[in-house]
Amino acid sequence: MIGADVAKAADLLGDGKLVAIPTETVYGLAANALNPDAVAEIYRVKNRPEFNPLILHIASAADAAKYVTHVPEIAQKLMDVFWPGSLSILLPKSELVPDIITAGSTHVVLRVPNHPQTLELLGQIDFPLAAPSANVSNTVSPTTAQHAEEGLGSQIEYVLEGGECTVGLESTIVAIETNGIRILREGGISQEQLLNLNGVTLRENKSTDIQSPGQLKRHYSTTKPLYIVDSISNYLEKNPNSKCSALLYTDTEVNCTSYLLSKDYNLAEIANNLFATMRKADADDTEVILIEKVKEEGIGRAVADRLRRAGSNSIG
Ligand code: TXA
Ligand code: MG
């Protein structure tokens, strides 16, 4: 059931139930993070592999100190600038954080979501929320309450209505290093925004470093094949009989069903519309979804990452 009652959501969560909650990135499937039985339900309902840890959502940066052993200076700086917001930070966990949250890791990912209803909810409860995206694992993440209800409604009692997500892609996840930060997942806060901060330098990923175990190669999938192509019109010329839906970055004419992600290649708009448009194209009567490669700058990097994981393969 979808509703806008924050107090009801708080009561259900206090009782160990799951509630889908709005955030600025995507809807989350929330449980009391300090109640391992409630958290176990998240894994069951999402059909999520048990090795894939969950982000801890807290009310404010001041709460971080409870759940980590210490907050390095650079992490504090990131929190001051980007919280509430679409940046999640990996830090050494304190004993308060149950192992089921981190899938046994010594480190926990924290974030303060930037959404009025969910900040109000976090203010009403005295525990943090574990919340992965509110979709069954490997399906497209939800950016409206209706998406969350469609995917999980039969298994959870309540979806807290909070309108359309304003960012539309998941948060950026960073690890803190001695001499900078490392991006574990591209997302709502771009590399450029992070590098604008004084004293922040980016470290490359090495295979020996802690990784985000949830970054499976194939993810965010539509039911139909999604092809990332160099040119949609070339693809259509070569494959005149295929029934295609094209997702477009600008207002152009194509010879098949089409959906506009943006009128004029606005990357924030493209990011914001991506998941909802993938769902629409998945539900129409075509057989294949086509999209061209996106510019990998700013939030375009996160869009490219999600497309690579959704894509059946990269052709033409
Ligand atoms: O924007 C978001 O981050 C959304 C909203 C609901 O807040 N949440 C979200 O959660 O995207 P989820 O579970 O779909 O993705 C979390 C990612 C996974 O790839 C997981 O592996 C990684 O974060 N992660 C979580 N805790 C971790 C940890 N302790 N160490 C390494 N990676 C971790
Ligand atoms: Mg997810």
JSON list of C-alpha atoms in Angstrom, two decimals, residues 143-307:
[
{"chain": "A", "resi": 143, "resn": "THR", "atom": "CA", "xyz": [12.34, 6.12, -8.97]},
{"chain": "A", "resi": 144, "resn": "THR", "atom": "CA", "xyz": [8.66, 6.45, -7.99]},
{"chain": "A", "resi": 145, "resn": "ALA", "atom": "CA", "xyz": [6.50, 4.98, -5.22]},
{"chain": "A", "resi": 146, "resn": "GLN", "atom": "CA", "xyz": [4.52, 3.13, -7.93]},
{"chain": "A", "resi": 147, "resn": "HIS", "atom": "CA", "xyz": [7.68, 1.38, -9.18]},
{"chain": "A", "resi": 148, "resn": "ALA", "atom": "CA", "xyz": [8.45, 0.19, -5.65]},
{"chain": "A", "resi": 149, "resn": "GLU", "atom": "CA", "xyz": [4.86, -0.97, -5.19]},
{"chain": "A", "resi": 150, "resn": "GLU", "atom": "CA", "xyz": [4.89, -2.84, -8.52]},
{"chain": "A", "resi": 151, "resn": "GLY", "atom": "CA", "xyz": [8.03, -4.76, -7.63]},
{"chain": "A", "resi": 152, "resn": "LEU", "atom": "CA", "xyz": [7.63, -5.39, -3.91]},
{"chain": "A", "resi": 153, "resn": "GLY", "atom": "CA", "xyz": [4.07, -4.36, -2.96]},
{"chain": "A", "resi": 154, "resn": "SER", "atom": "CA", "xyz": [2.88, -7.91, -2.46]},
{"chain": "A", "resi": 155, "resn": "GLN", "atom": "CA", "xyz": [5.68, -8.55, 0.05]},
{"chain": "A", "resi": 156, "resn": "ILE", "atom": "CA", "xyz": [5.76, -5.35, 2.11]},
{"chain": "A", "resi": 157, "resn": "GLU", "atom": "CA", "xyz": [3.06, -3.47, 3.98]},
{"chain": "A", "resi": 158, "resn": "TYR", "atom": "CA", "xyz": [3.89, 0.11, 3.15]},
{"chain": "A", "resi": 159, "resn": "VAL", "atom": "CA", "xyz": [5.51, 2.33, 0.54]},
{"chain": "A", "resi": 160, "resn": "LEU", "atom": "CA", "xyz": [6.04, 5.88, 1.80]},
{"chain": "A", "resi": 161, "resn": "GLU", "atom": "CA", "xyz": [5.05, 8.28, -0.99]},
{"chain": "A", "resi": 162, "resn": "GLY", "atom": "CA", "xyz": [7.65, 10.92, -1.69]},
{"chain": "A", "resi": 163, "resn": "GLY", "atom": "CA", "xyz": [7.13, 11.79, -5.34]},
{"chain": "A", "resi": 164, "resn": "GLU", "atom": "CA", "xyz": [9.61, 11.24, -8.17]},
{"chain": "A", "resi": 165, "resn": "CYS", "atom": "CA", "xyz": [13.26, 10.96, -7.19]},
{"chain": "A", "resi": 166, "resn": "THR", "atom": "CA", "xyz": [15.10, 14.13, -8.20]},
{"chain": "A", "resi": 167, "resn": "VAL", "atom": "CA", "xyz": [18.48, 12.51, -8.99]},
{"chain": "A", "resi": 168, "resn": "GLY", "atom": "CA", "xyz": [17.23, 9.19, -10.37]},
{"chain": "A", "resi": 169, "resn": "LEU", "atom": "CA", "xyz": [20.47, 7.17, -10.03]},
{"chain": "A", "resi": 170, "resn": "GLU", "atom": "CA", "xyz": [21.97, 5.66, -6.88]},
{"chain": "A", "resi": 171, "resn": "SER", "atom": "CA", "xyz": [24.47, 7.50, -4.68]},
{"chain": "A", "resi": 172, "resn": "THR", "atom": "CA", "xyz": [28.19, 7.65, -5.35]},
{"chain": "A", "resi": 173, "resn": "ILE", "atom": "CA", "xyz": [30.13, 5.40, -2.96]},
{"chain": "A", "resi": 174, "resn": "VAL", "atom": "CA", "xyz": [33.64, 6.39, -1.88]},
{"chain": "A", "resi": 175, "resn": "ALA", "atom": "CA", "xyz": [36.29, 4.75, 0.28]},
{"chain": "A", "resi": 176, "resn": "ILE", "atom": "CA", "xyz": [38.65, 6.94, 2.31]},
{"chain": "A", "resi": 177, "resn": "GLU", "atom": "CA", "xyz": [42.37, 6.44, 1.73]},
{"chain": "A", "resi": 178, "resn": "THR", "atom": "CA", "xyz": [45.39, 7.94, 3.43]},
{"chain": "A", "resi": 179, "resn": "ASN", "atom": "CA", "xyz": [46.01, 10.25, 0.52]},
{"chain": "A", "resi": 180, "resn": "GLY", "atom": "CA", "xyz": [42.58, 10.76, -0.94]},
{"chain": "A", "resi": 181, "resn": "ILE", "atom": "CA", "xyz": [39.42, 8.90, -1.86]},
{"chain": "A", "resi": 182, "resn": "ARG", "atom": "CA", "xyz": [38.53, 6.02, -4.12]},
{"chain": "A", "resi": 183, "resn": "ILE", "atom": "CA", "xyz": [35.24, 5.75, -5.99]},
{"chain": "A", "resi": 184, "resn": "LEU", "atom": "CA", "xyz": [33.61, 2.35, -5.47]},
{"chain": "A", "resi": 185, "resn": "ARG", "atom": "CA", "xyz": [30.45, 3.23, -7.41]},
{"chain": "A", "resi": 186, "resn": "GLU", "atom": "CA", "xyz": [29.77, 6.18, -9.70]},
{"chain": "A", "resi": 187, "resn": "GLY", "atom": "CA", "xyz": [26.52, 7.92, -8.82]},
{"chain": "A", "resi": 188, "resn": "GLY", "atom": "CA", "xyz": [24.67, 11.11, -8.01]},
{"chain": "A", "resi": 189, "resn": "ILE", "atom": "CA", "xyz": [27.76, 13.11, -6.97]},
{"chain": "A", "resi": 190, "resn": "SER", "atom": "CA", "xyz": [30.24, 13.34, -9.85]},
{"chain": "A", "resi": 191, "resn": "GLN", "atom": "CA", "xyz": [34.02, 12.94, -9.79]},
{"chain": "A", "resi": 192, "resn": "GLU", "atom": "CA", "xyz": [34.27, 16.59, -10.80]},
{"chain": "A", "resi": 193, "resn": "GLN", "atom": "CA", "xyz": [32.23, 17.68, -7.76]},
{"chain": "A", "resi": 194, "resn": "LEU", "atom": "CA", "xyz": [34.40, 15.59, -5.45]},
{"chain": "A", "resi": 195, "resn": "LEU", "atom": "CA", "xyz": [37.65, 16.91, -6.95]},
{"chain": "A", "resi": 196, "resn": "ASN", "atom": "CA", "xyz": [36.46, 20.49, -6.51]},
{"chain": "A", "resi": 197, "resn": "LEU", "atom": "CA", "xyz": [37.00, 20.07, -2.79]},
{"chain": "A", "resi": 198, "resn": "ASN", "atom": "CA", "xyz": [40.35, 21.29, -1.55]},
{"chain": "A", "resi": 199, "resn": "GLY", "atom": "CA", "xyz": [42.66, 18.45, -0.57]},
{"chain": "A", "resi": 200, "resn": "VAL", "atom": "CA", "xyz": [40.61, 15.71, -2.25]},
{"chain": "A", "resi": 201, "resn": "THR", "atom": "CA", "xyz": [42.50, 13.53, -4.71]},
{"chain": "A", "resi": 202, "resn": "LEU", "atom": "CA", "xyz": [41.23, 10.45, -6.48]},
{"chain": "A", "resi": 203, "resn": "ARG", "atom": "CA", "xyz": [42.96, 7.08, -6.20]},
{"chain": "A", "resi": 204, "resn": "GLU", "atom": "CA", "xyz": [42.60, 4.43, -8.88]},
{"chain": "A", "resi": 205, "resn": "ASN", "atom": "CA", "xyz": [41.01, 1.10, -7.98]},
{"chain": "A", "resi": 206, "resn": "LYS", "atom": "CA", "xyz": [43.43, -1.78, -7.52]},
{"chain": "A", "resi": 207, "resn": "SER", "atom": "CA", "xyz": [42.23, -5.34, -7.48]},
{"chain": "A", "resi": 208, "resn": "THR", "atom": "CA", "xyz": [43.55, -5.83, -3.93]},
{"chain": "A", "resi": 209, "resn": "ASP", "atom": "CA", "xyz": [41.50, -2.92, -2.53]},
{"chain": "A", "resi": 210, "resn": "ILE", "atom": "CA", "xyz": [38.12, -3.31, -0.81]},
{"chain": "A", "resi": 211, "resn": "GLN", "atom": "CA", "xyz": [35.52, -3.44, -3.54]},
{"chain": "A", "resi": 212, "resn": "SER", "atom": "CA", "xyz": [31.79, -2.90, -3.52]},
{"chain": "A", "resi": 213, "resn": "PRO", "atom": "CA", "xyz": [30.65, -6.50, -3.74]},
{"chain": "A", "resi": 214, "resn": "GLY", "atom": "CA", "xyz": [27.29, -5.45, -5.14]},
{"chain": "A", "resi": 215, "resn": "GLN", "atom": "CA", "xyz": [28.90, -4.11, -8.28]},
{"chain": "A", "resi": 216, "resn": "LEU", "atom": "CA", "xyz": [28.08, -7.21, -10.23]},
{"chain": "A", "resi": 217, "resn": "LYS", "atom": "CA", "xyz": [28.70, -7.01, -13.91]},
{"chain": "A", "resi": 218, "resn": "ARG", "atom": "CA", "xyz": [25.13, -7.61, -14.94]},
{"chain": "A", "resi": 219, "resn": "HIS", "atom": "CA", "xyz": [22.61, -5.57, -12.99]},
{"chain": "A", "resi": 220, "resn": "TYR", "atom": "CA", "xyz": [19.71, -3.15, -13.44]},
{"chain": "A", "resi": 221, "resn": "SER", "atom": "CA", "xyz": [18.41, -5.36, -16.22]},
{"chain": "A", "resi": 222, "resn": "THR", "atom": "CA", "xyz": [15.41, -4.84, -18.40]},
{"chain": "A", "resi": 223, "resn": "THR", "atom": "CA", "xyz": [13.56, -7.96, -19.52]},
{"chain": "A", "resi": 224, "resn": "LYS", "atom": "CA", "xyz": [14.27, -7.18, -23.18]},
{"chain": "A", "resi": 225, "resn": "PRO", "atom": "CA", "xyz": [17.81, -6.97, -24.50]},
{"chain": "A", "resi": 226, "resn": "LEU", "atom": "CA", "xyz": [19.26, -3.47, -24.27]},
{"chain": "A", "resi": 227, "resn": "TYR", "atom": "CA", "xyz": [21.92, -2.71, -26.90]},
{"chain": "A", "resi": 228, "resn": "ILE", "atom": "CA", "xyz": [24.40, 0.12, -26.52]},
{"chain": "A", "resi": 229, "resn": "VAL", "atom": "CA", "xyz": [25.16, 1.18, -30.11]},
{"chain": "A", "resi": 230, "resn": "ASP", "atom": "CA", "xyz": [27.38, 3.78, -31.78]},
{"chain": "A", "resi": 231, "resn": "SER", "atom": "CA", "xyz": [24.53, 5.01, -33.93]},
{"chain": "A", "resi": 232, "resn": "ILE", "atom": "CA", "xyz": [20.82, 4.19, -33.61]},
{"chain": "A", "resi": 233, "resn": "SER", "atom": "CA", "xyz": [20.11, 5.13, -37.25]},
{"chain": "A", "resi": 234, "resn": "ASN", "atom": "CA", "xyz": [22.93, 2.89, -38.50]},
{"chain": "A", "resi": 235, "resn": "TYR", "atom": "CA", "xyz": [21.58, 0.02, -36.42]},
{"chain": "A", "resi": 236, "resn": "LEU", "atom": "CA", "xyz": [18.08, 0.53, -37.85]},
{"chain": "A", "resi": 237, "resn": "GLU", "atom": "CA", "xyz": [19.42, 0.64, -41.41]},
{"chain": "A", "resi": 238, "resn": "LYS", "atom": "CA", "xyz": [21.28, -2.62, -40.91]},
{"chain": "A", "resi": 239, "resn": "ASN", "atom": "CA", "xyz": [18.38, -4.28, -39.09]},
{"chain": "A", "resi": 240, "resn": "PRO", "atom": "CA", "xyz": [15.27, -2.99, -40.91]},
{"chain": "A", "resi": 241, "resn": "ASN", "atom": "CA", "xyz": [12.99, -5.72, -39.63]},
{"chain": "A", "resi": 242, "resn": "SER", "atom": "CA", "xyz": [13.75, -5.55, -35.93]},
{"chain": "A", "resi": 243, "resn": "LYS", "atom": "CA", "xyz": [11.14, -4.02, -33.64]},
{"chain": "A", "resi": 244, "resn": "CYS", "atom": "CA", "xyz": [13.07, -1.46, -31.61]},
{"chain": "A", "resi": 245, "resn": "SER", "atom": "CA", "xyz": [12.57, 1.21, -28.98]},
{"chain": "A", "resi": 246, "resn": "ALA", "atom": "CA", "xyz": [15.19, 3.96, -28.95]},
{"chain": "A", "resi": 247, "resn": "LEU", "atom": "CA", "xyz": [16.12, 5.99, -25.86]},
{"chain": "A", "resi": 248, "resn": "LEU", "atom": "CA", "xyz": [17.29, 9.40, -27.12]},
{"chain": "A", "resi": 249, "resn": "TYR", "atom": "CA", "xyz": [19.60, 12.05, -25.62]},
{"chain": "A", "resi": 250, "resn": "THR", "atom": "CA", "xyz": [18.29, 14.83, -27.89]},
{"chain": "A", "resi": 251, "resn": "ASP", "atom": "CA", "xyz": [15.11, 15.54, -29.79]},
{"chain": "A", "resi": 252, "resn": "THR", "atom": "CA", "xyz": [15.89, 13.72, -33.06]},
{"chain": "A", "resi": 253, "resn": "GLU", "atom": "CA", "xyz": [13.87, 11.71, -35.57]},
{"chain": "A", "resi": 254, "resn": "VAL", "atom": "CA", "xyz": [14.37, 7.95, -35.61]},
{"chain": "A", "resi": 255, "resn": "ASN", "atom": "CA", "xyz": [12.55, 5.32, -37.57]},
{"chain": "A", "resi": 256, "resn": "CYS", "atom": "CA", "xyz": [11.19, 3.33, -34.60]},
{"chain": "A", "resi": 257, "resn": "THR", "atom": "CA", "xyz": [9.40, 3.79, -31.28]},
{"chain": "A", "resi": 258, "resn": "SER", "atom": "CA", "xyz": [11.31, 6.40, -29.30]},
{"chain": "A", "resi": 259, "resn": "TYR", "atom": "CA", "xyz": [11.55, 7.96, -25.84]},
{"chain": "A", "resi": 260, "resn": "LEU", "atom": "CA", "xyz": [13.29, 11.23, -25.00]},
{"chain": "A", "resi": 261, "resn": "LEU", "atom": "CA", "xyz": [15.65, 11.14, -22.02]},
{"chain": "A", "resi": 262, "resn": "SER", "atom": "CA", "xyz": [16.35, 14.84, -22.60]},
{"chain": "A", "resi": 263, "resn": "LYS", "atom": "CA", "xyz": [15.55, 17.39, -25.32]},
{"chain": "A", "resi": 264, "resn": "ASP", "atom": "CA", "xyz": [19.09, 18.75, -25.49]},
{"chain": "A", "resi": 265, "resn": "TYR", "atom": "CA", "xyz": [21.57, 16.28, -24.00]},
{"chain": "A", "resi": 266, "resn": "ASN", "atom": "CA", "xyz": [21.23, 17.54, -20.44]},
{"chain": "A", "resi": 267, "resn": "LEU", "atom": "CA", "xyz": [23.11, 14.87, -18.44]},
{"chain": "A", "resi": 268, "resn": "ALA", "atom": "CA", "xyz": [21.30, 15.51, -15.13]},
{"chain": "A", "resi": 269, "resn": "GLU", "atom": "CA", "xyz": [17.97, 15.14, -16.93]},
{"chain": "A", "resi": 270, "resn": "ILE", "atom": "CA", "xyz": [19.18, 11.99, -18.71]},
{"chain": "A", "resi": 271, "resn": "ALA", "atom": "CA", "xyz": [20.26, 10.47, -15.37]},
{"chain": "A", "resi": 272, "resn": "ASN", "atom": "CA", "xyz": [16.97, 11.47, -13.80]},
{"chain": "A", "resi": 273, "resn": "ASN", "atom": "CA", "xyz": [14.83, 9.90, -16.56]},
{"chain": "A", "resi": 274, "resn": "LEU", "atom": "CA", "xyz": [16.94, 6.82, -17.31]},
{"chain": "A", "resi": 275, "resn": "PHE", "atom": "CA", "xyz": [15.41, 4.14, -15.06]},
{"chain": "A", "resi": 276, "resn": "ALA", "atom": "CA", "xyz": [11.78, 5.24, -15.54]},
{"chain": "A", "resi": 277, "resn": "THR", "atom": "CA", "xyz": [12.29, 5.33, -19.32]},
{"chain": "A", "resi": 278, "resn": "MET", "atom": "CA", "xyz": [13.97, 1.91, -19.35]},
{"chain": "A", "resi": 279, "resn": "ARG", "atom": "CA", "xyz": [10.84, 0.59, -17.63]},
{"chain": "A", "resi": 280, "resn": "LYS", "atom": "CA", "xyz": [8.54, 2.20, -20.22]},
{"chain": "A", "resi": 281, "resn": "ALA", "atom": "CA", "xyz": [10.53, 0.80, -23.12]},
{"chain": "A", "resi": 282, "resn": "ASP", "atom": "CA", "xyz": [10.59, -2.60, -21.43]},
{"chain": "A", "resi": 283, "resn": "ALA", "atom": "CA", "xyz": [6.78, -2.57, -21.20]},
{"chain": "A", "resi": 284, "resn": "ASP", "atom": "CA", "xyz": [5.97, -1.56, -24.80]},
{"chain": "A", "resi": 285, "resn": "ASP", "atom": "CA", "xyz": [5.48, -3.96, -27.72]},
{"chain": "A", "resi": 286, "resn": "THR", "atom": "CA", "xyz": [8.99, -3.81, -29.20]},
{"chain": "A", "resi": 287, "resn": "GLU", "atom": "CA", "xyz": [11.66, -6.49, -28.88]},
{"chain": "A", "resi": 288, "resn": "VAL", "atom": "CA", "xyz": [14.91, -4.60, -28.36]},
{"chain": "A", "resi": 289, "resn": "ILE", "atom": "CA", "xyz": [15.91, -1.38, -26.57]},
{"chain": "A", "resi": 290, "resn": "LEU", "atom": "CA", "xyz": [18.55, 0.76, -28.29]},
{"chain": "A", "resi": 291, "resn": "ILE", "atom": "CA", "xyz": [20.63, 3.53, -26.74]},
{"chain": "A", "resi": 292, "resn": "GLU", "atom": "CA", "xyz": [23.81, 5.25, -27.92]},
{"chain": "A", "resi": 293, "resn": "LYS", "atom": "CA", "xyz": [26.93, 5.57, -25.76]},
{"chain": "A", "resi": 294, "resn": "VAL", "atom": "CA", "xyz": [26.66, 8.52, -23.40]},
{"chain": "A", "resi": 295, "resn": "LYS", "atom": "CA", "xyz": [29.26, 11.27, -22.84]},
{"chain": "A", "resi": 296, "resn": "GLU", "atom": "CA", "xyz": [31.36, 10.13, -19.90]},
{"chain": "A", "resi": 297, "resn": "GLU", "atom": "CA", "xyz": [31.63, 13.38, -17.99]},
{"chain": "A", "resi": 298, "resn": "GLY", "atom": "CA", "xyz": [29.95, 14.54, -14.77]},
{"chain": "A", "resi": 299, "resn": "ILE", "atom": "CA", "xyz": [26.95, 12.38, -13.93]},
{"chain": "A", "resi": 300, "resn": "GLY", "atom": "CA", "xyz": [27.30, 10.89, -17.45]},
{"chain": "A", "resi": 301, "resn": "ARG", "atom": "CA", "xyz": [29.86, 8.51, -15.93]},
{"chain": "A", "resi": 302, "resn": "ALA", "atom": "CA", "xyz": [27.19, 7.06, -13.63]},
{"chain": "A", "resi": 303, "resn": "VAL", "atom": "CA", "xyz": [24.76, 6.81, -16.57]},
{"chain": "A", "resi": 304, "resn": "ALA", "atom": "CA", "xyz": [27.42, 4.95, -18.59]},
{"chain": "A", "resi": 305, "resn": "ASP", "atom": "CA", "xyz": [28.06, 2.61, -15.65]},
{"chain": "A", "resi": 306, "resn": "ARG", "atom": "CA", "xyz": [24.35, 1.74, -15.30]},
{"chain": "A", "resi": 307, "resn": "LEU", "atom": "CA", "xyz": [24.00, 1.21, -19.06]}
]
